[in-house]
mmCIF file of C-alpha atoms in Angstrom:
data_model
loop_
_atom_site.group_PDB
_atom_site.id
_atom_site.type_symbol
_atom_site.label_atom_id
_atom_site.label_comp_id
_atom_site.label_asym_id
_atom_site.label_seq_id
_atom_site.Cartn_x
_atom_site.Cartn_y
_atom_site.Cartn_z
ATOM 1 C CA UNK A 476 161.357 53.035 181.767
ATOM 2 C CA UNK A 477 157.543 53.470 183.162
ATOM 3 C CA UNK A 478 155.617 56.672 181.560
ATOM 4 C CA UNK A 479 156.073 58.107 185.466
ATOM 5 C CA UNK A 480 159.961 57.477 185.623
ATOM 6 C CA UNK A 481 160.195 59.148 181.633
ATOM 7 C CA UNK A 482 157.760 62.248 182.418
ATOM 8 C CA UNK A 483 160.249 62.653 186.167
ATOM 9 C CA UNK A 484 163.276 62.425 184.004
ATOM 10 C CA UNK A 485 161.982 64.851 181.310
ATOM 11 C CA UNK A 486 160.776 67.654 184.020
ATOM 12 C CA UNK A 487 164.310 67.250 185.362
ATOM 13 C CA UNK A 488 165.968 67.586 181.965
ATOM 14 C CA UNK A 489 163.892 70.903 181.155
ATOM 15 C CA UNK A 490 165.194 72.343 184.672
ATOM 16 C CA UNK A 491 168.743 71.650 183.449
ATOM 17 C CA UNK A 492 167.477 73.199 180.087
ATOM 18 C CA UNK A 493 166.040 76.326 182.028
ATOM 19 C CA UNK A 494 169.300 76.401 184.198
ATOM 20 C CA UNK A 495 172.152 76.204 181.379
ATOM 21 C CA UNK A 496 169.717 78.884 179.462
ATOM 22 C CA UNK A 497 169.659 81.267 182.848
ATOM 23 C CA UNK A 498 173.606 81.109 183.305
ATOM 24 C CA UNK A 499 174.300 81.947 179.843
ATOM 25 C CA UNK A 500 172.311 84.895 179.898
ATOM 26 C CA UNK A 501 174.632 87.688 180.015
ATOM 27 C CA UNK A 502 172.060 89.723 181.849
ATOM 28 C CA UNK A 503 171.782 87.394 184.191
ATOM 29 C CA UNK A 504 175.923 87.895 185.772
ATOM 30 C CA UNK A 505 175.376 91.564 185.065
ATOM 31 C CA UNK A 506 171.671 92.434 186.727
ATOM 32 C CA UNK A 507 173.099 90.113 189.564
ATOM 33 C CA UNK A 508 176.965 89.851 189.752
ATOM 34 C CA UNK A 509 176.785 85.751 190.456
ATOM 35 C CA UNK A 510 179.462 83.895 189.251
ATOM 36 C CA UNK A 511 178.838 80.834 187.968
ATOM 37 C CA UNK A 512 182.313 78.392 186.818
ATOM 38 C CA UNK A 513 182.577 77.514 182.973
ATOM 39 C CA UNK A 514 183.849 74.224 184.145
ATOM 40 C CA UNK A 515 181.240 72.998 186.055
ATOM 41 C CA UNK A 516 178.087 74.587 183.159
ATOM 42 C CA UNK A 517 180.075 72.056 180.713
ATOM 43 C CA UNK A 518 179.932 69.926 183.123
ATOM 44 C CA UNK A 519 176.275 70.283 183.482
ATOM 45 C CA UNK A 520 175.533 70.461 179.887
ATOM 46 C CA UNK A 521 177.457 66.666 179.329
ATOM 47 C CA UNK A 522 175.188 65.581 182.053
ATOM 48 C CA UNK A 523 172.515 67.121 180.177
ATOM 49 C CA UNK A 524 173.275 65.089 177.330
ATOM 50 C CA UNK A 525 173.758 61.932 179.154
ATOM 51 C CA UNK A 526 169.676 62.180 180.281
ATOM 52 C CA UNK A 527 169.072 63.608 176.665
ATOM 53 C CA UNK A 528 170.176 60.369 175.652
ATOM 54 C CA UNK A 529 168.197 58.219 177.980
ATOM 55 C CA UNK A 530 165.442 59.367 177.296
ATOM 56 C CA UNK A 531 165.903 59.407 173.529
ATOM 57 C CA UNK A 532 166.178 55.581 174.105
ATOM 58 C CA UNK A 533 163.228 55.112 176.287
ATOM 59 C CA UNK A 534 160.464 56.961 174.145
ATOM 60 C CA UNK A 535 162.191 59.016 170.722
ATOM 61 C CA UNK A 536 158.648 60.263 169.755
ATOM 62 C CA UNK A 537 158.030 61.808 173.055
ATOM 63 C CA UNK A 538 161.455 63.313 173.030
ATOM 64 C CA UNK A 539 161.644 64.282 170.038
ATOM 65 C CA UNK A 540 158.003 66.613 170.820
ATOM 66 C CA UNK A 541 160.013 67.868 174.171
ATOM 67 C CA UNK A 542 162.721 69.138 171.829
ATOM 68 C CA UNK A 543 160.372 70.623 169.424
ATOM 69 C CA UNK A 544 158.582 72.251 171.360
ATOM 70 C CA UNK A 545 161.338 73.911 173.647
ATOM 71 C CA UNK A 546 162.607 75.465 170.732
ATOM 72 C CA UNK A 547 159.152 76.480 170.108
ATOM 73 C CA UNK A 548 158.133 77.508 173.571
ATOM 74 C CA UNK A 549 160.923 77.566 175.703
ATOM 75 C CA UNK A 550 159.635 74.356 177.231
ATOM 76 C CA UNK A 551 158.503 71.078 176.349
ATOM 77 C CA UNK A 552 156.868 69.826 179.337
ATOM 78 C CA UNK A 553 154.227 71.957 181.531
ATOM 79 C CA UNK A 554 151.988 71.167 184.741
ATOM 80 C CA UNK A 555 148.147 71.082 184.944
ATOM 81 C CA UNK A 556 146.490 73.015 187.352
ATOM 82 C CA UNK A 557 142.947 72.908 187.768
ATOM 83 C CA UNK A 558 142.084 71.029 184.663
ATOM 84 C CA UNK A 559 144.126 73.993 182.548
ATOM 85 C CA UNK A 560 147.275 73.944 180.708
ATOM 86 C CA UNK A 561 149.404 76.120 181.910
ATOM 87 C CA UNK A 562 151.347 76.676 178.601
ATOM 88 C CA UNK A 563 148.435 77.865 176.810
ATOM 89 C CA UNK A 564 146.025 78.384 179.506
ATOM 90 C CA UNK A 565 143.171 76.341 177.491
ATOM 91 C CA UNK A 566 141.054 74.152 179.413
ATOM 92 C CA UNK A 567 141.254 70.202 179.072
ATOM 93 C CA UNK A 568 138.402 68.481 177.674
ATOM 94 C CA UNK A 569 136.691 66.299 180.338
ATOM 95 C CA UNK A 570 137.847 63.285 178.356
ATOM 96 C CA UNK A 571 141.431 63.657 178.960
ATOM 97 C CA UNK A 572 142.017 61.783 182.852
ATOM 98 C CA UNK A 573 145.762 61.351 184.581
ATOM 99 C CA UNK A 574 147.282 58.201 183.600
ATOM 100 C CA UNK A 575 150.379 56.403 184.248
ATOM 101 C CA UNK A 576 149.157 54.111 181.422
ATOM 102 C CA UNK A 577 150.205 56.961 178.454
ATOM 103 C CA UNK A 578 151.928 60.292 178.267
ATOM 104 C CA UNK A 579 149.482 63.288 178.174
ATOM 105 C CA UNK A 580 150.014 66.280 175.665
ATOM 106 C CA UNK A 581 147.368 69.213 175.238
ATOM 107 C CA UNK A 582 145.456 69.074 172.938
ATOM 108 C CA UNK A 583 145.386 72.600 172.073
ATOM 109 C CA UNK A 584 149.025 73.666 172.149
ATOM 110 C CA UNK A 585 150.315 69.838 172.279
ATOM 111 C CA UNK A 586 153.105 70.289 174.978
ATOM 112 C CA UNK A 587 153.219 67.030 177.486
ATOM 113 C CA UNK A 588 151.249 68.067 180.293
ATOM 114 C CA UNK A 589 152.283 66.552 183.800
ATOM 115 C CA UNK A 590 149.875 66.759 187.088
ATOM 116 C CA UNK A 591 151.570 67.787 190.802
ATOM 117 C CA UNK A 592 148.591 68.656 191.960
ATOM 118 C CA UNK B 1251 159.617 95.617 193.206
ATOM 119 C CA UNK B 1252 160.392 93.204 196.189
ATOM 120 C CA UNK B 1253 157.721 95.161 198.107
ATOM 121 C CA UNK B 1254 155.635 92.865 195.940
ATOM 122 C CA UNK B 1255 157.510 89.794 196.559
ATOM 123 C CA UNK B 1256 157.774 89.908 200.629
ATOM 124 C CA UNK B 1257 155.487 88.412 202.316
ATOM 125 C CA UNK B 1258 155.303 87.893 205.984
ATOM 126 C CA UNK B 1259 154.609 84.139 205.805
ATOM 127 C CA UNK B 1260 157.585 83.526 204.475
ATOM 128 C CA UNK B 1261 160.264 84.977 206.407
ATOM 129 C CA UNK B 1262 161.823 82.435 208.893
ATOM 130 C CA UNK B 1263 163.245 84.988 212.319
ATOM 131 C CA UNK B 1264 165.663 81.861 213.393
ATOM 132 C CA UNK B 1265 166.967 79.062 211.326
ATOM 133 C CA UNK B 1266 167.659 75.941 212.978
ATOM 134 C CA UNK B 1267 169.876 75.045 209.731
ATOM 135 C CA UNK B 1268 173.403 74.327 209.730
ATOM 136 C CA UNK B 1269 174.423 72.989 206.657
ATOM 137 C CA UNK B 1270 173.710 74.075 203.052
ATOM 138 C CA UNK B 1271 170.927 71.033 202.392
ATOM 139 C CA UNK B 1272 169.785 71.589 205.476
ATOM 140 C CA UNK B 1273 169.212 75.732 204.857
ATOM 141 C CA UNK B 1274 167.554 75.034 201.357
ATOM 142 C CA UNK B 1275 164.791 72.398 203.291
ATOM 143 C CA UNK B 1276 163.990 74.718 205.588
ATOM 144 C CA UNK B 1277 163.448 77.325 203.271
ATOM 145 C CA UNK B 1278 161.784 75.192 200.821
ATOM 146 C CA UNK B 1279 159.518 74.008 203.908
ATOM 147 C CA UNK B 1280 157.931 77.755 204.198
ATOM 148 C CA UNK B 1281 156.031 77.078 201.004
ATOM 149 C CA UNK B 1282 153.966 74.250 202.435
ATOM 150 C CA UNK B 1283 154.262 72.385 199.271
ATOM 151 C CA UNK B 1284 153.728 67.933 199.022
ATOM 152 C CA UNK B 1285 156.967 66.206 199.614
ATOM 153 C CA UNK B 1286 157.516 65.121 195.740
ATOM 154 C CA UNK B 1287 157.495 68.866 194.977
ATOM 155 C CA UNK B 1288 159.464 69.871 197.266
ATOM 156 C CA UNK B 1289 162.402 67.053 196.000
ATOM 157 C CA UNK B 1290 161.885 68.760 192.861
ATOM 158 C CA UNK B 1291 162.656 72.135 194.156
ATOM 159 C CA UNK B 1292 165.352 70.971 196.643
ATOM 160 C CA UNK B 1293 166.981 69.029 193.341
ATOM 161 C CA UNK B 1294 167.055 72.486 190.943
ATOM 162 C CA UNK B 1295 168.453 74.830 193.823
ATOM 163 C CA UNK B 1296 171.316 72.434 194.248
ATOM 164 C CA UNK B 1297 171.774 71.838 190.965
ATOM 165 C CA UNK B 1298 172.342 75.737 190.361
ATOM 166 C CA UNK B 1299 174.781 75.381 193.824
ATOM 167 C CA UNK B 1300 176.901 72.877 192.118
ATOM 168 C CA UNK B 1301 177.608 75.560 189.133
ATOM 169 C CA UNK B 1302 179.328 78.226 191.784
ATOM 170 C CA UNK B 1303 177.759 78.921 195.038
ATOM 171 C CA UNK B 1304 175.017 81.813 195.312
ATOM 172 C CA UNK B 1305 176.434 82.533 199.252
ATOM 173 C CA UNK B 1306 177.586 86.196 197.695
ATOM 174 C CA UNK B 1307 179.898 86.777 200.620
ATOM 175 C CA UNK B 1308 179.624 88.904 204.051
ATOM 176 C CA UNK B 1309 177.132 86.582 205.161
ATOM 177 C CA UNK B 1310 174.269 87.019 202.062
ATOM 178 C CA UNK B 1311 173.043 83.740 200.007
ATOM 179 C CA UNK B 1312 170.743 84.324 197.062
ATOM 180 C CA UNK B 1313 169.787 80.549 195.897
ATOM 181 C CA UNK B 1314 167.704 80.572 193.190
ATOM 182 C CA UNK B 1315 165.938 78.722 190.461
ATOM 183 C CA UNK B 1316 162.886 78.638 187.451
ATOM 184 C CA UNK B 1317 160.832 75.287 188.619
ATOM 185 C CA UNK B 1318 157.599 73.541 187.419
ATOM 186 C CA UNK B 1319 156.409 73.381 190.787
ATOM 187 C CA UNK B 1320 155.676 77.044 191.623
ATOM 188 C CA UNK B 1321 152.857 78.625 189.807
ATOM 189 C CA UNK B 1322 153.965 82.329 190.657
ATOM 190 C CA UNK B 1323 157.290 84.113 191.503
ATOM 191 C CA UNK B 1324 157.862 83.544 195.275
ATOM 192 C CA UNK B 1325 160.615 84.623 198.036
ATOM 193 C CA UNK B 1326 161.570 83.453 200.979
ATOM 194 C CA UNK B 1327 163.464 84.915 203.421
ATOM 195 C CA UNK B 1328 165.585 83.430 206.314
ATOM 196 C CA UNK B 1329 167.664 84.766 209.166
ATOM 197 C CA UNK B 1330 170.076 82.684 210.965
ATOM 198 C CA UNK B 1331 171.437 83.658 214.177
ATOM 199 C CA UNK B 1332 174.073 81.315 214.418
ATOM 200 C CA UNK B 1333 175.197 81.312 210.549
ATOM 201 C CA UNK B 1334 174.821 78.789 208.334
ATOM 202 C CA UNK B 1335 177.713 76.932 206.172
ATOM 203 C CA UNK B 1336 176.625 77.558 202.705
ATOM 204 C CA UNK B 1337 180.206 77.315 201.206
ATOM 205 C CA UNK B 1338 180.028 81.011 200.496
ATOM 206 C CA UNK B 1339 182.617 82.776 198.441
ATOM 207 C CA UNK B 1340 184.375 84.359 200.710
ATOM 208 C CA UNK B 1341 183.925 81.242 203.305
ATOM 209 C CA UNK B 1342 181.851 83.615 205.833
ATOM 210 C CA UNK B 1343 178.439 81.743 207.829
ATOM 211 C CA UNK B 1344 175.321 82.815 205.767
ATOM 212 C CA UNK B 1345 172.975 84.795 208.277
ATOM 213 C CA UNK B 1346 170.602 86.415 205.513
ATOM 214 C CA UNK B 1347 168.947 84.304 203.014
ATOM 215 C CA UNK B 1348 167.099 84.915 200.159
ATOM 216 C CA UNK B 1349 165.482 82.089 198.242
ATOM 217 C CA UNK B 1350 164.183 83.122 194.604
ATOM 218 C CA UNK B 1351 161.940 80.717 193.015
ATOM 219 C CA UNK B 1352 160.090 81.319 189.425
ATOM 220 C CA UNK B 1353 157.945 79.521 186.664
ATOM 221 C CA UNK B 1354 159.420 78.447 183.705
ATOM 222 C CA UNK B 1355 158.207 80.552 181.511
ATOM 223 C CA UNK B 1356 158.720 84.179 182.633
ATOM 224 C CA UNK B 1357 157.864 86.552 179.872
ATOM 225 C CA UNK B 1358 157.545 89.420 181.416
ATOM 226 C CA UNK B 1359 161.594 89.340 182.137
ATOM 227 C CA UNK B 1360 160.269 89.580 186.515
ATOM 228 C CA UNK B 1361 162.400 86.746 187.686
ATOM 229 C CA UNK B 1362 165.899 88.666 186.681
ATOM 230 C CA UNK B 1363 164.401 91.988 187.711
ATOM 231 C CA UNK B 1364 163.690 90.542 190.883
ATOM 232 C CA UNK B 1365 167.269 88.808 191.311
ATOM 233 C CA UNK B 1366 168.842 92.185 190.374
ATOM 234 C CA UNK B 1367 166.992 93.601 193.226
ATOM 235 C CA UNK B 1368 167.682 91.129 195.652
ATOM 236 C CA UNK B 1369 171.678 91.728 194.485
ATOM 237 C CA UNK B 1370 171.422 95.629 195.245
ATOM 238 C CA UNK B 1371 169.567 95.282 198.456
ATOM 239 C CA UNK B 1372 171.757 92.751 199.481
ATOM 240 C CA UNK B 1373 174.933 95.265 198.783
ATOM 241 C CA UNK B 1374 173.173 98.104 200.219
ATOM 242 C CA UNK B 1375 173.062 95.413 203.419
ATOM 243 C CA UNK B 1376 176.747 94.378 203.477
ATOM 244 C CA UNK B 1377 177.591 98.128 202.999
ATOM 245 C CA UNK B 1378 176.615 99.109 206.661
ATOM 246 C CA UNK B 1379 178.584 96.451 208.100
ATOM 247 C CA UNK B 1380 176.749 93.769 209.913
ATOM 248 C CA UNK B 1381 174.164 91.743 209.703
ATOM 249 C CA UNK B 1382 170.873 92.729 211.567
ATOM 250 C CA UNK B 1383 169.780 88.891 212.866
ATOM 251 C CA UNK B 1384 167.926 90.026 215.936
ATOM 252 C CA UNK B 1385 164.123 90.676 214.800
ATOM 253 C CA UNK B 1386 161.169 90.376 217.201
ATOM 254 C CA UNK B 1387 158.740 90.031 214.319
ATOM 255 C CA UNK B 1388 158.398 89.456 210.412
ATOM 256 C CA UNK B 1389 157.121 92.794 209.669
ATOM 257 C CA UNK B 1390 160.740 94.327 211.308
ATOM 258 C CA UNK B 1391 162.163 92.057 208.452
ATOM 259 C CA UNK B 1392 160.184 93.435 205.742
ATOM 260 C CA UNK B 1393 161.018 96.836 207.053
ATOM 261 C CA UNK B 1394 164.797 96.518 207.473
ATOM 262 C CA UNK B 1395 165.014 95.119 203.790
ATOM 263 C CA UNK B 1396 162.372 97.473 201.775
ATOM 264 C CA UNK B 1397 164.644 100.605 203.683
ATOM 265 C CA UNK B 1398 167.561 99.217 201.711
ATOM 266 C CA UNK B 1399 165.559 98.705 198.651
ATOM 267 C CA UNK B 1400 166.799 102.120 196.624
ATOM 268 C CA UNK B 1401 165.561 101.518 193.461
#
């Protein structure tokens, strides 16, 4: 799996991450009466797993950060905008360029940046 | 609350939609973002549609999701004339869409406040009966929503 295919996989896991977390909320169903089926979230969350495990596969260090820092953060994986982090706001160092040739990670708060500029 | 969220760019008077996908695209295509962004977004709201449809019923759809690509809280709103098949609960066309997207990280708790509002207005809506579709401008659909927005 190419560094672009692992980081599109990974931003993909994290909304499945973000989307499991926001349907088990209870105050989610009570601020906003939506339903969701219990069925189809275990669905999701073997789904979930099946990706998990891809990815494992393809790069464990890098996944292995994600998971760290999701329990650390919330989220493992973050975008750039204008040369900033937005995880920890700090600005990236001139030095650090978008590549396809290695996975990014801030330097200051270390989560794996991604640009969609 | 959603005073701060509407914004008349991003209300659509007449959807050409007719099918779920097609509704989400056309809302998605409000925020004028590049085409690998918008997959993104289009790939998260149906990924929360799979889990139990947000078409609430009597013609109201709330789809909604946290995504990487936004970098603020953002609504869209849609009216279709004609109804849209969103697979609603209760099986009824979708004229009144509201599209909820926020970052991933949302500490100040706004994303569920927001989505709680959107709920209430949207019962306040269904409450008077039908649907108002026929609007001459987006500022008459800012209007007719804020007057149901009894906080």
């Amino acid at each position: 799996m190419s560094n672009k295919e692992f980081l599109k996989k990974l931003y993909f896991l994290q909304d499945l991450d973000l989307l499991i977390q926001q349907v088990e909320d209870p105050q989610y169903t009570e601020k906003t009466g939506l339903q969701v089926s219990p069925d189809k979230v275990e669905e999701l969350k073997r789904k979930r797993k099946e990706i998990a495990q891809e990815l494992r596969k393809a790069n464990p260090m890098m996944y292995q950060r994600y998971e760290m820092l999701r329990r650390k953060y919330g989220r493992g994986i973050t975008r750039v905008v204008n040369r900033m982090c937005t995880n920890c706001f700090a600005a990236l160092p001139a030095s650090i360029i978008p590549t396809d040739e290695k996975i990014i990670t801030c330097p200051n708060c270390s989560i794996i940046l991604i640009w969609l500029e | 609350m959603l005073k701060e969220l509407l914004r008349e760019d991003r209300i659509i008077l007449d959807m050409k939609a007719e099918t779920k996908e097609e509704a989400l695209k056309e809302l998605i295509d409000v925020l004028d973002l590049p085409d690998d962004k918008k997959e993104i977004l289009f790939k998260s709201l149906m990924q929360r549609e799979i889990l139990g449809s947000t078409g609430i019923g009597k013609g109201i759809a709330i789809p909604h999701s946290r995504s990487i690509v936004v970098d603020n809280i953002t609504l869209v709103v849609g009216i279709s004339k004609k109804g849209v098949d969103f697979e609603a609960l209760d099986g009824k066309p979708v004229h009144l869409f509201f599209m909820l997207i926020a970052t991933p990280n949302d500490p100040s708790m706004k994303y569920l406040s927001a989505l709680g509002s959107i709920a209430r207005v949207s019962r306040s809506i269904v409450g008077e009966g039908e649907i108002k579709t026929d609007f001459s401008s987006p500022k008459e659909v800012v209007d007719y929503i804020l007057s149901h927005d009894h906080e």
